[in-house]
Amino acid sequence: MEQETASPFDEWRLRIAGWYSRLRPTAWGYVFATFCGLIGMAIFLWKPQSGISSAISHLAFSIFGLVFLREAYVWLLPKLELPLVKLLIAAAGVMAAAAATGISRMAVNDATGQDPSHFGTTVALLVPLSFAPVLAALVTVSGFVIIPVTLLGGVSKGVFTWSKPTDLDVLLSMARMFGCIVVVATAASLLTPSSFLFPTLRWLASHSAYLFDFQPNPACGPIESDRVLRLNDDLVIIARMTADGPQFVRRECSLLAESTPLRAPKASPEAKPLPAQK
């Protein structure tokens, strides 16, 4: 009997079945992201103005980035127990905290037009949120190292190993590098002037300063809703809520003695009047 030769369709079916049996959860994520990307590309070619293609493409990019972050987390987690890594993390934490404080002060200065040293409460409240641009900058700078290393790692695995890499290994290396590019590009987009991050920080800085660093002071505020922060005996900052948001302006307002009469003290055996001064 003549042996039947396998058709190209059967070869591809067997190859896909082999991929299916060796896929890990991470690989499934990359496969699903690739499938969504292909569907989004097909819809875009069929109807370029369709919002569905944009939504599916964004979903694919998000999955690529999230799967890469999970891989990076799983790889990095055991390394955190090394003494040198702990030392590096402590040093990086101190530098990140200093950078976040500086970004918080810049946001307060940009939002109020005043010296941020007068707004201690607002600066402290914005420090946790200011870690976002610090982390974005760190990821962007690290990406210039991680992307070439990821590419060289995939190439060296096929050149310097005795066994030839399988098709699945090649595809996973490409998907991993693409996920890394998505994460770095997203982090870099947060640092651009068109990003929502810095306008949000300015909005929070202006409203937080108005609410927490200023107090009502009818003696210095021209209208009842004005709030005042005293700088010294002669200068104050007046905060006023306008149609364009809070406005902060320095004005002269001398510190004067109060004419409010003192009430009678609480009666007690120890309460004795002081001798009159000559």
Short mmCIF file of C-alpha atoms in Angstrom, two decimals:
data_model
loop_
_atom_site.label_atom_id
_atom_site.label_comp_id
_atom_site.label_asym_id
_atom_site.label_seq_id
_atom_site.Cartn_x
_atom_site.Cartn_y
_atom_site.Cartn_z
CA MET A 1 0.00 0.00 0.00
CA GLU A 2 1.22 3.42 -0.85
CA GLN A 3 1.75 5.76 2.08
CA GLU A 4 -0.42 8.86 1.91
CA THR A 5 1.45 12.15 1.99
CA ALA A 6 0.28 14.80 4.42
CA SER A 7 -1.27 17.86 2.84
CA PRO A 8 -0.08 21.38 3.74
CA PHE A 9 -3.39 21.88 5.60
CA ASP A 10 -2.68 18.85 7.78
CA GLU A 11 0.82 20.10 8.53
CA TRP A 12 -0.49 23.48 9.67
CA ARG A 13 -3.22 21.77 11.71
CA LEU A 14 -0.66 19.61 13.49
CA ARG A 15 1.60 22.61 14.06
CA ILE A 16 -1.26 24.64 15.59
CA ALA A 17 -2.21 21.64 17.76
CA GLY A 18 1.36 21.49 19.00
CA TRP A 19 1.26 25.19 19.85
CA TYR A 20 -2.03 24.68 21.68
CA SER A 21 -0.61 21.93 23.88
CA ARG A 22 2.44 24.01 24.89
CA LEU A 23 0.81 27.38 25.50
CA ARG A 24 1.20 28.91 28.96
CA PRO A 25 -1.25 31.48 30.41
CA THR A 26 1.13 34.26 29.40
CA ALA A 27 1.32 32.92 25.86
CA TRP A 28 -2.47 32.72 25.76
CA GLY A 29 -2.57 36.41 26.58
CA TYR A 30 -0.23 37.24 23.72
CA VAL A 31 -2.21 35.04 21.33
CA PHE A 32 -5.48 36.71 22.33
CA ALA A 33 -3.93 40.17 21.93
CA THR A 34 -2.63 39.22 18.47
CA PHE A 35 -6.05 37.89 17.50
CA CYS A 36 -7.71 41.15 18.60
CA GLY A 37 -5.11 43.17 16.71
CA LEU A 38 -5.73 41.23 13.51
CA ILE A 39 -9.48 41.70 13.84
CA GLY A 40 -9.05 45.43 14.44
CA MET A 41 -6.76 45.70 11.41
CA ALA A 42 -9.27 43.82 9.22
CA ILE A 43 -12.13 46.10 10.33
CA PHE A 44 -9.94 49.16 9.70
CA LEU A 45 -9.13 47.99 6.16
CA TRP A 46 -12.82 47.35 5.52
CA LYS A 47 -14.13 50.56 7.12
CA PRO A 48 -11.35 53.02 8.13
CA GLN A 49 -13.67 55.46 9.94
CA SER A 50 -15.16 52.80 12.19
CA GLY A 51 -14.81 53.33 15.94
CA ILE A 52 -14.97 49.58 16.52
CA SER A 53 -11.56 49.04 14.91
CA SER A 54 -10.04 51.71 17.15
CA ALA A 55 -11.60 50.17 20.27
CA ILE A 56 -10.41 46.65 19.37
CA SER A 57 -6.91 47.93 18.56
CA HIS A 58 -6.69 49.74 21.91
CA LEU A 59 -7.86 46.53 23.60
CA ALA A 60 -5.10 44.58 21.82
CA PHE A 61 -2.44 47.12 22.85
CA SER A 62 -3.69 47.05 26.44
CA ILE A 63 -3.51 43.26 26.60
CA PHE A 64 0.00 43.25 25.13
CA GLY A 65 1.15 45.76 27.75
CA LEU A 66 -0.57 44.02 30.68
CA VAL A 67 0.81 40.59 29.75
CA PHE A 68 4.33 42.02 29.44
CA LEU A 69 3.96 43.72 32.85
CA ARG A 70 2.87 40.41 34.36
CA GLU A 71 5.89 38.67 32.86
CA ALA A 72 8.17 41.41 34.18
CA TYR A 73 6.57 41.15 37.63
CA VAL A 74 6.96 37.35 37.77
CA TRP A 75 10.59 37.66 36.66
CA LEU A 76 11.41 40.49 39.07
CA LEU A 77 9.64 39.16 42.17
CA PRO A 78 12.30 36.56 43.16
CA LYS A 79 15.06 39.12 42.56
CA LEU A 80 13.65 41.41 45.25
CA GLU A 81 15.04 39.12 47.96
CA LEU A 82 18.65 39.75 46.95
CA PRO A 83 20.51 42.12 49.34
CA LEU A 84 21.92 44.27 46.53
CA VAL A 85 18.49 44.65 44.96
CA LYS A 86 17.02 45.71 48.30
CA LEU A 87 19.73 48.35 48.62
CA LEU A 88 19.05 49.62 45.10
CA ILE A 89 15.31 49.76 45.76
CA ALA A 90 15.85 51.75 48.97
CA ALA A 91 18.09 54.25 47.16
CA ALA A 92 15.63 54.50 44.25
CA GLY A 93 12.76 55.04 46.68
CA VAL A 94 14.54 57.98 48.32
CA MET A 95 15.31 59.56 44.95
CA ALA A 96 11.76 58.97 43.71
CA ALA A 97 10.30 60.59 46.83
CA ALA A 98 12.52 63.65 46.35
CA ALA A 99 11.54 63.88 42.67
CA ALA A 100 7.84 63.48 43.50
CA THR A 101 8.09 66.28 46.07
CA GLY A 102 9.72 68.52 43.47
CA ILE A 103 6.98 67.77 40.93
CA SER A 104 4.34 68.50 43.57
CA ARG A 105 5.93 71.87 44.34
CA MET A 106 6.11 72.72 40.60
CA ALA A 107 2.44 71.83 40.18
CA VAL A 108 1.49 74.08 43.11
CA ASN A 109 3.59 76.95 41.77
CA ASP A 110 2.11 76.56 38.30
CA ALA A 111 -1.46 76.45 39.64
CA THR A 112 -1.22 79.33 42.12
CA GLY A 113 1.58 81.54 40.79
CA GLN A 114 2.89 81.78 44.35
CA ASP A 115 5.79 80.33 46.32
CA PRO A 116 4.87 76.68 47.04
CA SER A 117 6.52 76.87 50.49
CA HIS A 118 3.34 78.61 51.71
CA PHE A 119 1.17 75.64 50.70
CA GLY A 120 2.55 72.83 52.85
CA THR A 121 -0.71 70.87 53.06
CA THR A 122 -1.30 70.89 49.30
CA VAL A 123 2.30 69.90 48.52
CA ALA A 124 2.03 66.95 50.91
CA LEU A 125 -1.31 65.83 49.44
CA LEU A 126 0.04 65.86 45.88
CA VAL A 127 3.24 63.91 46.59
CA PRO A 128 1.62 60.43 46.22
CA LEU A 129 0.05 61.45 42.89
CA SER A 130 3.35 62.95 41.74
CA PHE A 131 4.91 59.48 41.77
CA ALA A 132 3.03 58.79 38.50
CA PRO A 133 5.20 61.05 36.28
CA VAL A 134 8.32 59.85 38.14
CA LEU A 135 7.42 56.23 37.41
CA ALA A 136 6.57 57.10 33.79
CA ALA A 137 9.96 58.76 33.34
CA LEU A 138 11.71 55.75 34.90
CA VAL A 139 9.90 53.31 32.60
CA THR A 140 10.65 55.47 29.54
CA VAL A 141 14.36 55.67 30.31
CA SER A 142 14.52 51.95 31.17
CA GLY A 143 12.80 51.10 27.90
CA PHE A 144 15.82 52.26 25.90
CA VAL A 145 17.72 49.44 27.65
CA ILE A 146 15.00 46.80 27.97
CA ILE A 147 13.88 46.83 24.32
CA PRO A 148 17.37 46.15 22.83
CA VAL A 149 18.05 43.54 25.54
CA THR A 150 14.75 41.79 24.75
CA LEU A 151 15.55 41.82 21.04
CA LEU A 152 19.10 40.56 21.55
CA GLY A 153 17.86 37.87 23.94
CA GLY A 154 15.48 36.49 21.32
CA VAL A 155 18.16 36.58 18.61
CA SER A 156 20.88 35.03 20.76
CA LYS A 157 18.57 32.19 21.76
CA GLY A 158 18.39 31.13 18.14
CA VAL A 159 22.06 31.71 17.31
CA PHE A 160 23.98 30.52 20.36
CA THR A 161 21.92 27.49 21.38
CA TRP A 162 22.37 23.96 20.12
CA SER A 163 18.68 23.42 19.47
CA LYS A 164 16.82 25.40 16.85
CA PRO A 165 14.11 27.61 18.39
CA THR A 166 10.57 26.56 17.63
CA ASP A 167 8.06 28.76 15.87
CA LEU A 168 6.31 29.35 19.20
CA ASP A 169 9.52 30.66 20.79
CA VAL A 170 10.03 33.10 17.92
CA LEU A 171 6.45 34.35 18.07
CA LEU A 172 6.55 34.77 21.85
CA SER A 173 9.80 36.72 21.61
CA MET A 174 8.25 39.06 19.05
CA ALA A 175 5.08 39.45 21.13
CA ARG A 176 7.14 40.12 24.26
CA MET A 177 9.14 42.83 22.51
CA PHE A 178 5.96 44.40 21.14
CA GLY A 179 4.42 44.39 24.63
CA CYS A 180 7.54 46.12 25.95
CA ILE A 181 7.24 48.78 23.23
CA VAL A 182 3.58 49.35 24.16
CA VAL A 183 4.45 49.86 27.84
CA VAL A 184 7.32 52.25 27.08
CA ALA A 185 5.27 54.22 24.54
CA THR A 186 2.40 54.56 27.02
CA ALA A 187 4.75 55.80 29.74
CA ALA A 188 6.36 58.28 27.35
CA SER A 189 2.93 59.61 26.29
CA LEU A 190 2.18 60.52 29.92
CA LEU A 191 5.13 62.94 29.89
CA THR A 192 4.02 64.92 26.83
CA PRO A 193 2.33 68.36 27.16
CA SER A 194 -0.91 66.91 25.73
CA SER A 195 -1.11 64.33 28.52
CA PHE A 196 -3.94 64.54 31.02
CA LEU A 197 -1.52 64.03 33.91
CA PHE A 198 -0.11 67.51 34.41
CA PRO A 199 -3.41 69.42 33.90
CA THR A 200 -4.96 67.10 36.47
CA LEU A 201 -2.18 67.85 38.95
CA ARG A 202 -2.63 71.60 38.39
CA TRP A 203 -6.39 71.35 38.90
CA LEU A 204 -5.95 69.38 42.11
CA ALA A 205 -3.25 71.79 43.33
CA SER A 206 -5.39 74.90 42.85
CA HIS A 207 -8.52 73.48 44.46
CA SER A 208 -6.64 71.78 47.30
CA ALA A 209 -4.81 75.02 48.11
CA TYR A 210 -8.10 76.94 48.15
CA LEU A 211 -9.75 74.40 50.46
CA PHE A 212 -6.96 73.39 52.84
CA ASP A 213 -4.33 76.15 52.97
CA PHE A 214 -6.61 79.21 53.10
CA GLN A 215 -9.10 80.34 55.73
CA PRO A 216 -11.91 82.90 55.70
CA ASN A 217 -10.74 86.33 56.91
CA PRO A 218 -13.30 89.15 56.56
CA ALA A 219 -10.69 91.72 57.56
CA CYS A 220 -8.59 91.08 54.42
CA GLY A 221 -10.98 89.45 51.93
CA PRO A 222 -12.94 91.97 49.81
CA ILE A 223 -15.94 89.62 49.50
CA GLU A 224 -17.37 87.03 51.83
CA SER A 225 -16.31 83.96 49.83
CA ASP A 226 -12.65 85.04 49.64
CA ARG A 227 -10.13 83.00 51.59
CA VAL A 228 -6.87 84.36 52.96
CA LEU A 229 -3.38 83.06 53.75
CA ARG A 230 -1.19 85.45 55.74
CA LEU A 231 2.46 85.71 54.72
CA ASN A 232 3.67 88.30 57.25
CA ASP A 233 2.36 91.27 59.21
CA ASP A 234 1.73 93.27 56.03
CA LEU A 235 1.10 90.81 53.17
CA VAL A 236 -1.55 88.17 52.53
CA ILE A 237 -2.54 85.94 49.62
CA ILE A 238 -6.21 86.18 48.71
CA ALA A 239 -7.81 83.16 47.03
CA ARG A 240 -11.02 83.71 45.09
CA MET A 241 -13.10 81.12 43.26
CA THR A 242 -13.82 82.46 39.77
CA ALA A 243 -15.43 81.09 36.61
CA ASP A 244 -11.95 80.02 35.42
CA GLY A 245 -11.07 78.34 38.71
CA PRO A 246 -9.29 79.57 41.85
CA GLN A 247 -7.24 82.77 41.57
CA PHE A 248 -4.43 83.65 43.98
CA VAL A 249 -3.22 87.25 44.40
CA ARG A 250 -0.95 88.95 46.93
CA ARG A 251 -2.42 91.98 48.66
CA GLU A 252 -1.48 94.33 51.48
CA CYS A 253 -3.36 93.76 54.72
CA SER A 254 -1.68 94.94 57.92
CA LEU A 255 -2.10 92.84 61.01
CA LEU A 256 -4.14 94.92 63.49
CA ALA A 257 -5.13 94.43 67.09
CA GLU A 258 -8.65 93.16 67.71
CA SER A 259 -11.24 95.34 69.41
CA THR A 260 -13.30 92.38 70.60
CA PRO A 261 -13.85 92.71 74.37
CA LEU A 262 -12.62 89.89 76.57
CA ARG A 263 -15.26 87.97 78.46
CA ALA A 264 -15.07 87.47 82.19
CA PRO A 265 -12.71 84.65 83.24
CA LYS A 266 -13.98 81.41 84.70
CA ALA A 267 -14.38 81.73 88.43
CA SER A 268 -11.80 79.73 90.40
CA PRO A 269 -9.87 80.15 93.69
CA GLU A 270 -6.57 80.35 91.81
CA ALA A 271 -7.70 83.17 89.52
CA LYS A 272 -6.17 86.37 90.89
CA PRO A 273 -5.79 89.68 89.11
CA LEU A 274 -2.28 90.74 88.18
CA PRO A 275 -0.88 93.84 89.86
CA ALA A 276 -1.36 97.01 87.87
CA GLN A 277 1.71 98.10 85.92
CA LYS A 278 3.17 101.48 86.81
#
